[in-house]
Coordinates of C-alpha atoms in Angstrom, one line a residue:
M1 CA 0.1 -0.1 0.0
R2 CA 1.2 3.8 -0.5
P3 CA 2.7 5.4 2.6
T4 CA 0.5 7.4 4.5
L5 CA 1.4 9.8 7.8
A6 CA 0.0 6.8 9.9
S7 CA 2.4 4.4 8.6
L8 CA 5.2 7.0 9.1
V9 CA 4.6 7.4 12.3
Q10 CA 4.5 3.5 12.9
H11 CA 7.8 3.4 11.5
T12 CA 10.0 2.5 14.7
A13 CA 13.2 3.9 13.3
L14 CA 11.7 7.4 12.5
K15 CA 10.5 8.1 15.9
L16 CA 8.0 10.4 14.9
G17 CA 5.6 12.2 17.4
V18 CA 2.1 13.4 16.6
L19 CA 1.2 16.9 18.1
C20 CA -2.3 17.3 16.4
G21 CA -4.4 16.4 13.5
E22 CA -4.7 12.7 14.4
D23 CA -7.8 12.1 12.8
R24 CA -6.1 12.8 9.3
L25 CA -3.3 10.4 9.5
E26 CA -4.4 8.0 7.0
A27 CA -3.8 10.5 4.5
E28 CA -1.7 9.5 1.4
V29 CA 1.8 10.8 1.4
R30 CA 3.1 11.3 -2.3
W31 CA 6.4 12.8 -1.3
A32 CA 8.5 13.9 1.4
H33 CA 10.0 17.7 0.7
A34 CA 12.3 19.6 3.2
S35 CA 12.1 23.6 2.6
E36 CA 13.1 26.4 4.9
L37 CA 11.3 29.0 2.9
A38 CA 8.6 31.1 4.1
D39 CA 6.5 30.4 1.0
P40 CA 7.5 26.8 -0.3
V41 CA 3.7 26.9 -2.2
P42 CA 5.5 27.2 -5.7
W43 CA 7.5 24.3 -5.5
L44 CA 4.9 21.9 -4.1
D45 CA 2.5 19.7 -6.1
G46 CA 0.2 18.3 -3.5
G47 CA 0.1 15.4 -1.6
E48 CA 3.6 16.0 0.4
L49 CA 4.9 15.8 3.9
L50 CA 6.8 19.0 4.1
L51 CA 9.5 19.0 6.6
T52 CA 11.1 22.0 7.9
N53 CA 13.5 23.2 11.0
G54 CA 11.7 26.9 11.1
L55 CA 15.0 28.5 10.4
K56 CA 13.3 31.3 8.1
L57 CA 10.0 31.5 9.8
A58 CA 8.4 33.9 12.3
V59 CA 7.6 30.9 14.7
H60 CA 6.5 33.0 17.6
D61 CA 4.2 35.2 15.5
P62 CA 0.6 33.5 15.8
G63 CA -0.6 35.8 12.8
E64 CA 2.3 34.7 10.4
M65 CA 2.1 31.0 11.6
R66 CA -1.7 31.1 10.8
A67 CA -0.9 32.7 7.4
Y68 CA 2.1 30.0 6.8
V69 CA -0.3 27.0 7.8
S70 CA -3.1 28.2 5.8
R71 CA -1.0 28.4 2.5
L72 CA 0.4 24.8 3.0
A73 CA -3.0 23.4 3.4
G74 CA -4.3 25.4 0.4
A75 CA -1.6 23.8 -1.5
G76 CA -2.6 20.3 -0.5
V77 CA 0.2 19.8 1.9
V78 CA -0.9 16.3 4.1
G79 CA 1.5 17.1 6.8
L80 CA 4.1 19.1 8.5
G81 CA 6.9 17.8 10.2
F82 CA 9.2 20.2 12.4
G83 CA 12.6 19.2 13.3
V84 CA 13.1 19.4 17.2
G85 CA 16.5 20.2 18.8
V86 CA 18.1 22.4 15.6
S87 CA 17.1 25.8 15.6
H88 CA 14.2 25.2 18.4
P89 CA 14.3 22.9 21.5
E90 CA 10.5 22.4 21.0
V91 CA 7.5 23.0 18.4
P92 CA 6.9 26.7 19.1
P93 CA 3.4 27.4 20.5
A94 CA 2.2 29.7 17.7
L95 CA 2.7 26.7 15.1
L96 CA 1.2 24.5 17.1
G97 CA -1.9 26.2 17.8
A98 CA -2.1 27.4 14.0
A99 CA -1.8 23.7 12.9
R100 CA -4.5 22.7 15.4
E101 CA -6.9 25.7 14.1
S102 CA -6.4 24.3 10.5
G103 CA -6.7 20.6 11.3
L104 CA -3.2 20.1 9.8
P105 CA -1.3 16.9 11.3
L106 CA 1.9 18.5 12.8
L107 CA 4.6 15.7 13.7
A108 CA 7.6 16.3 15.8
V109 CA 10.8 15.3 14.1
P110 CA 13.6 14.3 17.0
R111 CA 17.0 15.6 16.3
P112 CA 18.6 11.9 15.9
T113 CA 16.0 11.5 12.8
P114 CA 17.7 13.3 9.7
F115 CA 14.9 14.5 7.1
I116 CA 16.6 12.6 4.4
A117 CA 15.7 9.3 6.3
I118 CA 12.0 10.2 6.3
S119 CA 12.4 11.1 2.3
K120 CA 14.0 7.5 2.0
A121 CA 11.2 6.0 3.9
V122 CA 8.6 7.6 1.9
S123 CA 10.7 6.8 -1.3
A124 CA 10.8 3.2 -0.3
A125 CA 7.4 3.0 0.1
I126 CA 6.4 4.4 -3.4
A127 CA 8.7 2.1 -5.1
A128 CA 7.3 -1.1 -3.3
E129 CA 3.8 -0.2 -4.1
Q130 CA 4.7 0.6 -7.8
Y131 CA 6.4 -2.9 -7.9
R132 CA 3.1 -4.5 -6.4
S133 CA 1.1 -2.8 -8.8
V134 CA 3.5 -3.8 -11.7
T135 CA 3.6 -7.1 -10.9
A136 CA -0.3 -7.4 -10.3
G137 CA -0.5 -6.2 -13.3
F138 CA 1.5 -8.7 -15.1
A139 CA -0.3 -11.3 -13.3
A140 CA -3.7 -9.9 -14.2
Q141 CA -2.6 -9.6 -18.0
R142 CA -1.7 -13.5 -17.9
E143 CA -5.3 -14.1 -16.6
L144 CA -6.8 -11.9 -18.9
T145 CA -4.8 -13.5 -21.9
G146 CA -5.7 -16.9 -20.9
A147 CA -9.3 -16.0 -20.7
A148 CA -9.2 -14.6 -23.9
L149 CA -7.8 -17.6 -25.4
S150 CA -10.2 -19.7 -23.6
P151 CA -13.5 -21.1 -25.2
G152 CA -15.8 -18.4 -23.5
G153 CA -13.5 -15.6 -25.3
Q154 CA -14.7 -12.3 -24.8
R155 CA -17.3 -13.0 -22.3
A156 CA -14.6 -14.9 -20.2
L157 CA -12.3 -11.8 -20.2
L158 CA -14.9 -9.5 -18.9
E159 CA -15.7 -11.8 -16.3
R160 CA -12.0 -11.9 -15.4
L161 CA -11.9 -8.0 -15.5
A162 CA -15.0 -7.5 -13.5
G163 CA -13.3 -9.7 -10.6
Q164 CA -9.9 -7.7 -10.8
V165 CA -11.3 -4.3 -10.7
G166 CA -13.7 -5.2 -7.9
G167 CA -16.8 -3.8 -9.9
W168 CA -18.6 -4.9 -13.7
A169 CA -17.4 -5.0 -17.0
A170 CA -19.2 -4.7 -20.2
L171 CA -18.7 -4.5 -23.9
Y172 CA -20.8 -2.5 -26.6
D173 CA -21.1 -2.3 -30.4
L174 CA -21.0 1.2 -31.9
T175 CA -24.8 1.5 -31.7
G176 CA -24.8 1.5 -27.9
A177 CA -26.2 -2.0 -27.7
V178 CA -24.6 -4.0 -25.0
T179 CA -23.1 -7.2 -26.6
A180 CA -21.7 -8.7 -23.4
V181 CA -21.5 -8.1 -19.8
A182 CA -20.0 -9.5 -16.5
P183 CA -21.5 -10.1 -13.9
G184 CA -24.9 -10.7 -15.6
W185 CA -26.4 -8.4 -12.6
A186 CA -25.0 -5.5 -14.1
A187 CA -26.8 -5.5 -17.5
R188 CA -29.1 -2.9 -16.3
R189 CA -26.5 -0.4 -15.1
A190 CA -24.3 -1.2 -18.1
A191 CA -27.3 -0.2 -20.4
K192 CA -27.4 3.3 -18.9
A193 CA -24.3 4.2 -20.5
A194 CA -25.7 3.5 -24.2
A195 CA -25.6 7.3 -24.9
D196 CA -22.3 7.9 -23.8
V197 CA -21.1 5.0 -25.7
R198 CA -22.7 6.2 -29.1
R199 CA -21.0 9.7 -28.3
L200 CA -17.3 7.9 -27.8
A201 CA -18.1 5.7 -30.8
D202 CA -17.8 8.8 -33.4
R203 CA -14.4 9.7 -31.8
P204 CA -11.1 8.2 -33.4
A205 CA -9.6 5.5 -31.4
P206 CA -8.1 5.3 -28.9
A207 CA -10.4 7.4 -26.6
S208 CA -11.7 7.4 -23.1
V209 CA -14.2 9.3 -21.0
V210 CA -15.1 9.1 -17.2
T211 CA -18.9 9.3 -16.5
A212 CA -20.9 9.9 -13.4
G213 CA -24.4 10.1 -12.9
E214 CA -26.4 10.3 -9.5
P215 CA -24.2 10.4 -6.2
D216 CA -25.2 6.6 -5.9
D217 CA -24.8 5.5 -9.3
D218 CA -21.0 3.7 -10.3
R219 CA -18.3 5.4 -11.6
V220 CA -18.1 4.5 -15.3
E221 CA -15.2 4.4 -17.4
L222 CA -15.4 4.1 -21.2
Q223 CA -12.3 3.0 -23.3
S224 CA -12.8 2.6 -27.3
V225 CA -11.5 -0.6 -28.7
G226 CA -9.8 -0.5 -32.0
T227 CA -6.9 0.9 -34.1
G228 CA -8.9 2.4 -37.1
Q229 CA -10.1 5.8 -37.5
L230 CA -13.2 4.7 -35.8
P231 CA -13.3 2.3 -32.9
R232 CA -14.9 -1.1 -33.5
S233 CA -16.4 -1.5 -30.1
V234 CA -16.4 0.1 -26.4
L235 CA -15.3 -1.3 -23.0
A236 CA -16.9 -0.1 -19.9
I237 CA -15.8 -0.3 -16.6
G238 CA -17.9 0.4 -13.5
T239 CA -16.8 0.7 -10.4
A240 CA -17.7 2.5 -6.9
T241 CA -14.3 4.3 -6.4
P242 CA -11.6 5.6 -8.8
L243 CA -9.0 2.6 -10.3
G244 CA -5.9 2.1 -8.5
P245 CA -2.7 1.4 -10.3
A246 CA -3.1 -2.3 -10.5
E247 CA -6.5 -2.1 -11.7
R248 CA -5.3 0.3 -14.5
Y249 CA -2.9 -2.0 -15.6
A250 CA -5.9 -4.9 -15.7
V251 CA -7.8 -2.3 -17.9
Q252 CA -5.1 -1.5 -20.2
A253 CA -4.5 -5.3 -20.8
A254 CA -8.1 -5.8 -21.5
V255 CA -8.3 -3.3 -24.0
A256 CA -4.8 -4.3 -25.7
L257 CA -6.3 -8.0 -25.9
L258 CA -9.7 -6.9 -27.2
T259 CA -8.1 -4.7 -29.8
L260 CA -5.9 -7.7 -31.0
T261 CA -9.1 -9.9 -31.1
T262 CA -11.2 -7.1 -32.7
E263 CA -8.6 -6.6 -35.8
R264 CA -7.9 -10.4 -36.1
S265 CA -11.9 -10.5 -36.4
R266 CA -11.5 -7.8 -39.1
A267 CA -9.5 -10.2 -41.1
F268 CA -11.7 -12.9 -40.7
Q269 CA -14.8 -10.6 -41.7
A270 CA -13.0 -9.7 -44.8
A271 CA -12.4 -13.2 -45.7
E272 CA -16.3 -13.9 -44.7
A273 CA -17.2 -11.0 -46.9
R274 CA -15.5 -12.6 -49.7
L275 CA -17.2 -16.1 -49.1
G276 CA -20.5 -14.6 -48.7
G277 CA -20.3 -13.0 -52.2
A278 CA -19.4 -16.5 -53.6
V279 CA -22.5 -17.9 -51.6
L280 CA -24.9 -15.5 -52.7
R281 CA -23.5 -15.7 -56.4
M282 CA -24.5 -19.5 -56.0
L283 CA -27.8 -18.8 -54.4
L284 CA -28.7 -16.6 -57.6
S285 CA -27.5 -18.9 -59.8
G286 CA -29.9 -21.7 -58.6
E287 CA -27.5 -23.9 -56.8
P288 CA -28.7 -23.8 -53.2
D289 CA -26.6 -27.3 -52.6
H290 CA -23.7 -25.8 -53.5
A291 CA -24.3 -22.7 -51.3
R292 CA -24.9 -24.9 -48.4
T293 CA -21.7 -26.7 -49.1
V294 CA -19.4 -23.6 -49.4
A295 CA -20.9 -21.8 -46.4
G296 CA -20.7 -24.7 -44.3
E297 CA -21.9 -23.8 -40.5
L298 CA -20.8 -20.0 -41.0
Y299 CA -24.6 -19.1 -41.6
G300 CA -26.0 -21.3 -39.1
G301 CA -29.4 -22.3 -40.3
L302 CA -30.0 -19.5 -42.5
L303 CA -29.7 -21.2 -45.7
D304 CA -32.2 -24.0 -44.4
A305 CA -35.1 -21.8 -43.2
P306 CA -37.6 -19.3 -44.7
L307 CA -35.6 -15.8 -45.6
R308 CA -36.0 -12.7 -46.7
V309 CA -33.5 -10.8 -49.2
V310 CA -33.1 -7.1 -48.7
V311 CA -31.5 -4.9 -51.5
A312 CA -30.5 -1.4 -50.1
E313 CA -29.1 1.8 -51.8
A314 CA -28.5 5.1 -50.5
D315 CA -26.8 8.4 -51.9
A316 CA -23.1 8.1 -53.0
G317 CA -20.9 9.5 -50.3
S318 CA -23.2 8.4 -47.4
S319 CA -22.7 6.5 -44.5
A320 CA -26.5 5.2 -44.5
L321 CA -25.6 1.6 -45.8
E322 CA -22.8 1.2 -43.4
D323 CA -25.2 2.3 -40.6
L324 CA -27.9 -0.1 -41.4
G325 CA -25.3 -3.0 -41.9
L326 CA -24.6 -2.2 -38.3
V327 CA -27.9 -2.1 -37.2
V328 CA -28.7 -5.3 -39.1
E329 CA -25.7 -7.4 -37.8
S330 CA -26.0 -6.2 -34.2
A331 CA -29.5 -7.1 -34.0
A332 CA -28.5 -10.5 -35.4
A333 CA -25.6 -10.8 -33.0
R334 CA -27.8 -10.1 -29.5
A335 CA -30.6 -12.5 -31.1
G336 CA -28.0 -15.3 -32.0
E337 CA -29.2 -15.5 -35.6
S338 CA -26.9 -15.4 -38.9
V339 CA -27.1 -13.0 -41.5
L340 CA -25.6 -12.5 -44.8
A341 CA -24.6 -8.9 -46.2
V342 CA -22.9 -8.7 -49.4
A343 CA -22.0 -5.6 -51.4
D344 CA -23.6 -5.7 -54.8
G345 CA -21.9 -3.0 -56.8
A346 CA -22.7 0.5 -54.7
D347 CA -25.9 -1.5 -53.2
L348 CA -26.1 -3.9 -50.2
V349 CA -27.9 -7.2 -50.4
L350 CA -28.8 -8.7 -47.0
L351 CA -30.2 -12.4 -46.5
A352 CA -31.9 -12.4 -43.0
A353 CA -34.2 -15.0 -41.5
D354 CA -37.8 -14.3 -41.8
G355 CA -39.4 -13.1 -38.7
G356 CA -36.2 -12.4 -37.0
A357 CA -34.7 -9.6 -35.0
A358 CA -32.4 -8.8 -38.0
V359 CA -35.3 -8.0 -40.3
A360 CA -37.2 -6.3 -37.5
A361 CA -34.2 -4.0 -36.7
L362 CA -34.0 -3.5 -40.4
V363 CA -37.5 -2.2 -40.7
D364 CA -37.7 -0.2 -37.3
H365 CA -34.2 1.8 -38.8
A366 CA -35.9 2.3 -42.2
R367 CA -39.2 3.7 -40.5
A368 CA -37.4 5.7 -38.3
E369 CA -34.9 7.7 -41.1
P370 CA -37.7 8.5 -43.6
R371 CA -36.4 9.5 -47.3
G372 CA -34.5 12.7 -47.2
R373 CA -33.2 12.2 -43.7
A374 CA -31.0 9.1 -44.3
D375 CA -29.0 10.2 -47.0
G376 CA -31.5 8.8 -49.7
L377 CA -31.6 5.2 -48.1
V378 CA -34.3 3.2 -50.1
L379 CA -34.8 -0.3 -49.3
G380 CA -36.5 -3.3 -51.2
V381 CA -37.5 -6.3 -49.5
S382 CA -38.7 -9.5 -50.7
E383 CA -41.7 -11.7 -49.8
P384 CA -40.3 -14.9 -47.5
T385 CA -38.7 -17.4 -49.6
G386 CA -36.7 -20.5 -49.5
P387 CA -32.9 -21.1 -50.4
S388 CA -33.8 -22.7 -53.6
A389 CA -35.8 -19.4 -54.6
V390 CA -33.2 -16.8 -53.7
D391 CA -32.7 -15.8 -57.4
T392 CA -36.6 -14.8 -57.8
A393 CA -36.6 -13.2 -54.3
Y394 CA -33.8 -11.2 -55.3
Q395 CA -35.4 -10.0 -58.5
H396 CA -38.5 -9.1 -56.4
A397 CA -36.6 -7.1 -54.3
R398 CA -34.9 -5.1 -56.9
E399 CA -38.3 -4.7 -58.5
A400 CA -39.6 -3.0 -54.8
L401 CA -36.5 -1.1 -54.5
L402 CA -37.3 0.7 -58.1
V403 CA -40.9 1.2 -56.7
G404 CA -39.5 3.1 -53.5
R405 CA -37.1 5.0 -55.4
R406 CA -39.7 6.0 -58.2
R407 CA -42.4 6.9 -55.3
G408 CA -40.0 8.4 -52.8
R409 CA -40.4 6.1 -50.4
T410 CA -37.6 4.5 -47.9
L411 CA -39.0 0.9 -47.5
V412 CA -41.0 -1.2 -49.7
E413 CA -41.8 -4.6 -49.4
H414 CA -42.6 -6.7 -52.3
D415 CA -45.9 -8.0 -50.4
H416 CA -46.8 -4.5 -50.9
V417 CA -46.3 -4.5 -54.5
A418 CA -49.6 -5.4 -56.2
D419 CA -49.7 -7.9 -59.0
G420 CA -49.1 -5.9 -62.1
S421 CA -48.0 -2.7 -60.2
I422 CA -44.5 -3.0 -61.9
V423 CA -45.6 -2.7 -65.4
P424 CA -47.3 0.7 -65.0
L425 CA -44.5 2.3 -63.5
L426 CA -43.0 1.6 -67.1
A427 CA -45.6 4.2 -68.3
D428 CA -42.9 6.7 -67.0
E429 CA -41.7 8.5 -70.2
A430 CA -38.2 7.8 -69.6
V431 CA -38.7 4.1 -68.9
R432 CA -41.0 3.8 -71.8
A433 CA -38.4 5.4 -74.0
F434 CA -35.8 2.9 -72.6
A435 CA -38.0 0.0 -73.7
D436 CA -39.0 1.5 -76.7
G437 CA -35.6 2.2 -77.8
M438 CA -33.2 0.2 -76.6
L439 CA -35.1 -3.3 -77.0
R440 CA -36.5 -2.2 -80.6
S441 CA -32.8 -2.4 -81.5
L442 CA -32.3 -5.5 -80.2
R443 CA -35.3 -6.9 -81.9
D444 CA -34.5 -5.4 -85.1
H445 CA -31.1 -6.9 -85.1
D446 CA -32.6 -10.5 -84.3
Q447 CA -35.1 -10.2 -87.1
R448 CA -32.0 -9.6 -89.5
G449 CA -29.5 -12.1 -87.8
R450 CA -29.9 -15.1 -86.1
G451 CA -32.6 -14.0 -83.6
D452 CA -30.7 -15.0 -80.3
L453 CA -29.5 -11.8 -79.0
L454 CA -33.0 -11.0 -77.2
A455 CA -33.2 -14.3 -75.7
S456 CA -29.6 -14.5 -74.3
L457 CA -30.0 -11.2 -72.7
R458 CA -33.1 -12.4 -71.2
A459 CA -31.7 -15.7 -69.8
W460 CA -28.6 -13.6 -68.9
L461 CA -30.8 -11.2 -66.6
A462 CA -32.8 -13.8 -65.1
R463 CA -29.6 -15.6 -63.9
H464 CA -28.2 -12.2 -62.7
G465 CA -25.1 -12.2 -64.8
Q466 CA -24.3 -15.9 -63.9
W467 CA -22.6 -17.2 -67.3
D468 CA -22.7 -20.9 -66.7
A469 CA -26.3 -21.1 -65.2
A470 CA -27.6 -18.7 -68.1
A471 CA -25.4 -20.6 -70.6
A472 CA -27.0 -24.0 -69.5
D473 CA -30.6 -22.5 -69.7
L474 CA -29.8 -21.6 -73.4
G475 CA -28.1 -24.9 -73.7
V476 CA -25.1 -23.2 -75.4
H477 CA -21.3 -22.8 -74.2
R478 CA -20.7 -20.0 -71.8
H479 CA -18.2 -18.5 -74.5
T480 CA -21.0 -18.7 -76.9
L481 CA -23.0 -16.7 -74.5
R482 CA -20.3 -14.2 -73.8
Y483 CA -19.9 -13.5 -77.5
R484 CA -23.7 -12.9 -77.7
M485 CA -23.6 -10.4 -74.6
R486 CA -20.7 -8.5 -76.2
R487 CA -23.0 -8.0 -79.2
V488 CA -26.0 -7.0 -77.0
E489 CA -23.7 -4.4 -75.3
E490 CA -22.4 -2.9 -78.3
I491 CA -26.0 -2.5 -79.5
L492 CA -27.5 -1.3 -76.2
D493 CA -24.3 1.1 -75.8
R494 CA -24.5 0.6 -71.9
S495 CA -22.7 -0.9 -69.0
L496 CA -24.4 -4.3 -67.9
D497 CA -22.5 -4.4 -64.7
D498 CA -24.8 -1.5 -63.5
P499 CA -27.6 -3.1 -61.2
D500 CA -29.9 -0.2 -62.5
V501 CA -29.4 -0.7 -65.9
R502 CA -30.1 -4.5 -65.5
M503 CA -33.1 -3.8 -63.6
E504 CA -34.6 -1.4 -65.9
L505 CA -33.9 -4.0 -69.0
W506 CA -35.4 -6.7 -67.0
L507 CA -38.7 -4.8 -66.4
A508 CA -38.6 -3.7 -70.0
L509 CA -38.8 -7.3 -71.2
K510 CA -41.2 -8.3 -68.3
A511 CA -43.4 -5.7 -69.5
S512 CA -42.7 -6.4 -73.1
G513 CA -43.5 -10.3 -72.6

């Protein structure tokens, strides 16, 4: 423990006597400093035991002594040690009276005890406390590392951290939702910090903040986790009192471990995103069995139950899609669900369990952010479907997205798109011109040639650009289909990689029969 006035008084080699201030002997001594100046305050930092022989003090003037003691107390001095037998045979009554009036502890230092002995005792005690703190910190780091590597992972780490700080610990995502908390009884307390977590999440990592609510509330310290421009999560530590050195080492070790696991998770997430893209392409190609084989257990039972396909778009340069993905994935994680999120050009495609927390969070988010306040966010949601019909559901979600864009709505579910309501949209002058102009050029070419370009385009769009699947539908080799689609692109003179162009073409073909 750190040195206190009481521990110095109990030090048998120092032989210090207590003259007044007995009720304040538990004050922590941060250093021992000797000074004969009448005003040593400019050279003090607070928390010192000041040692003096009174050589330059007007020790017999009560007014001067009251002013002297008042200056020391105001500077945070925790005690005054007066050397007896050097220049004064005893502690002057004026100084003793001033110390009693202010409540400042006054210690008598006998002549055989040099001031340097007191300084050494304080220094040794501080060094011993620092050594104990460092040792405890290393032990905490080993314990937390073992917890982080255990099957319990982050939750086990939080449990050990809560025990080491004598309070509770919680981990949040960037929406302020609690993803893990230990002990379990602290969940309600952790939820109170959600607003502060969201504010900290907007600051570059690393960042920290200490919050305090009502007098009976915990002291909560928030630490961002991650190394990027923005944190990946936020750690909260709730305690009744400020953290000591050993607890501080434990928190720093926990933040470092969480950052390492988060960065490792980021690499896994990048690999998962590539795998998710491959799984989605297989589903869109009508190959659900292959998609299940590739996905393995990564998406749980998502590919074995009714699901919905969501296509989302937002204004260029906005963070609306990123925010949406975070909301959906956080909701799915809290509910123990799986969700498949894949970037499709500038859009976002989501596959989530029908009736699950992810779809509910998506709908709530869209309804809470009307168009114009969410950077042009528009969502098209398919009807419930099975893995074998994801390609059709994707097409329906695209159609609903087009309806939402044209009608100025943030959210459109395909259930709300009545039969035949897509075709009247083509009455829009721009779309009609598109159909009449571009598709007519293909029909004219087919009448003069072999008559295979329009059929090839229809198959390619129906299979969402999947060459092998579309070629199989046509009964030709994929190289033959690629040649035909190059001719289509030359005629249309448009980029068929643009999802909007593909949708316009598909709707035009659908309207034309």
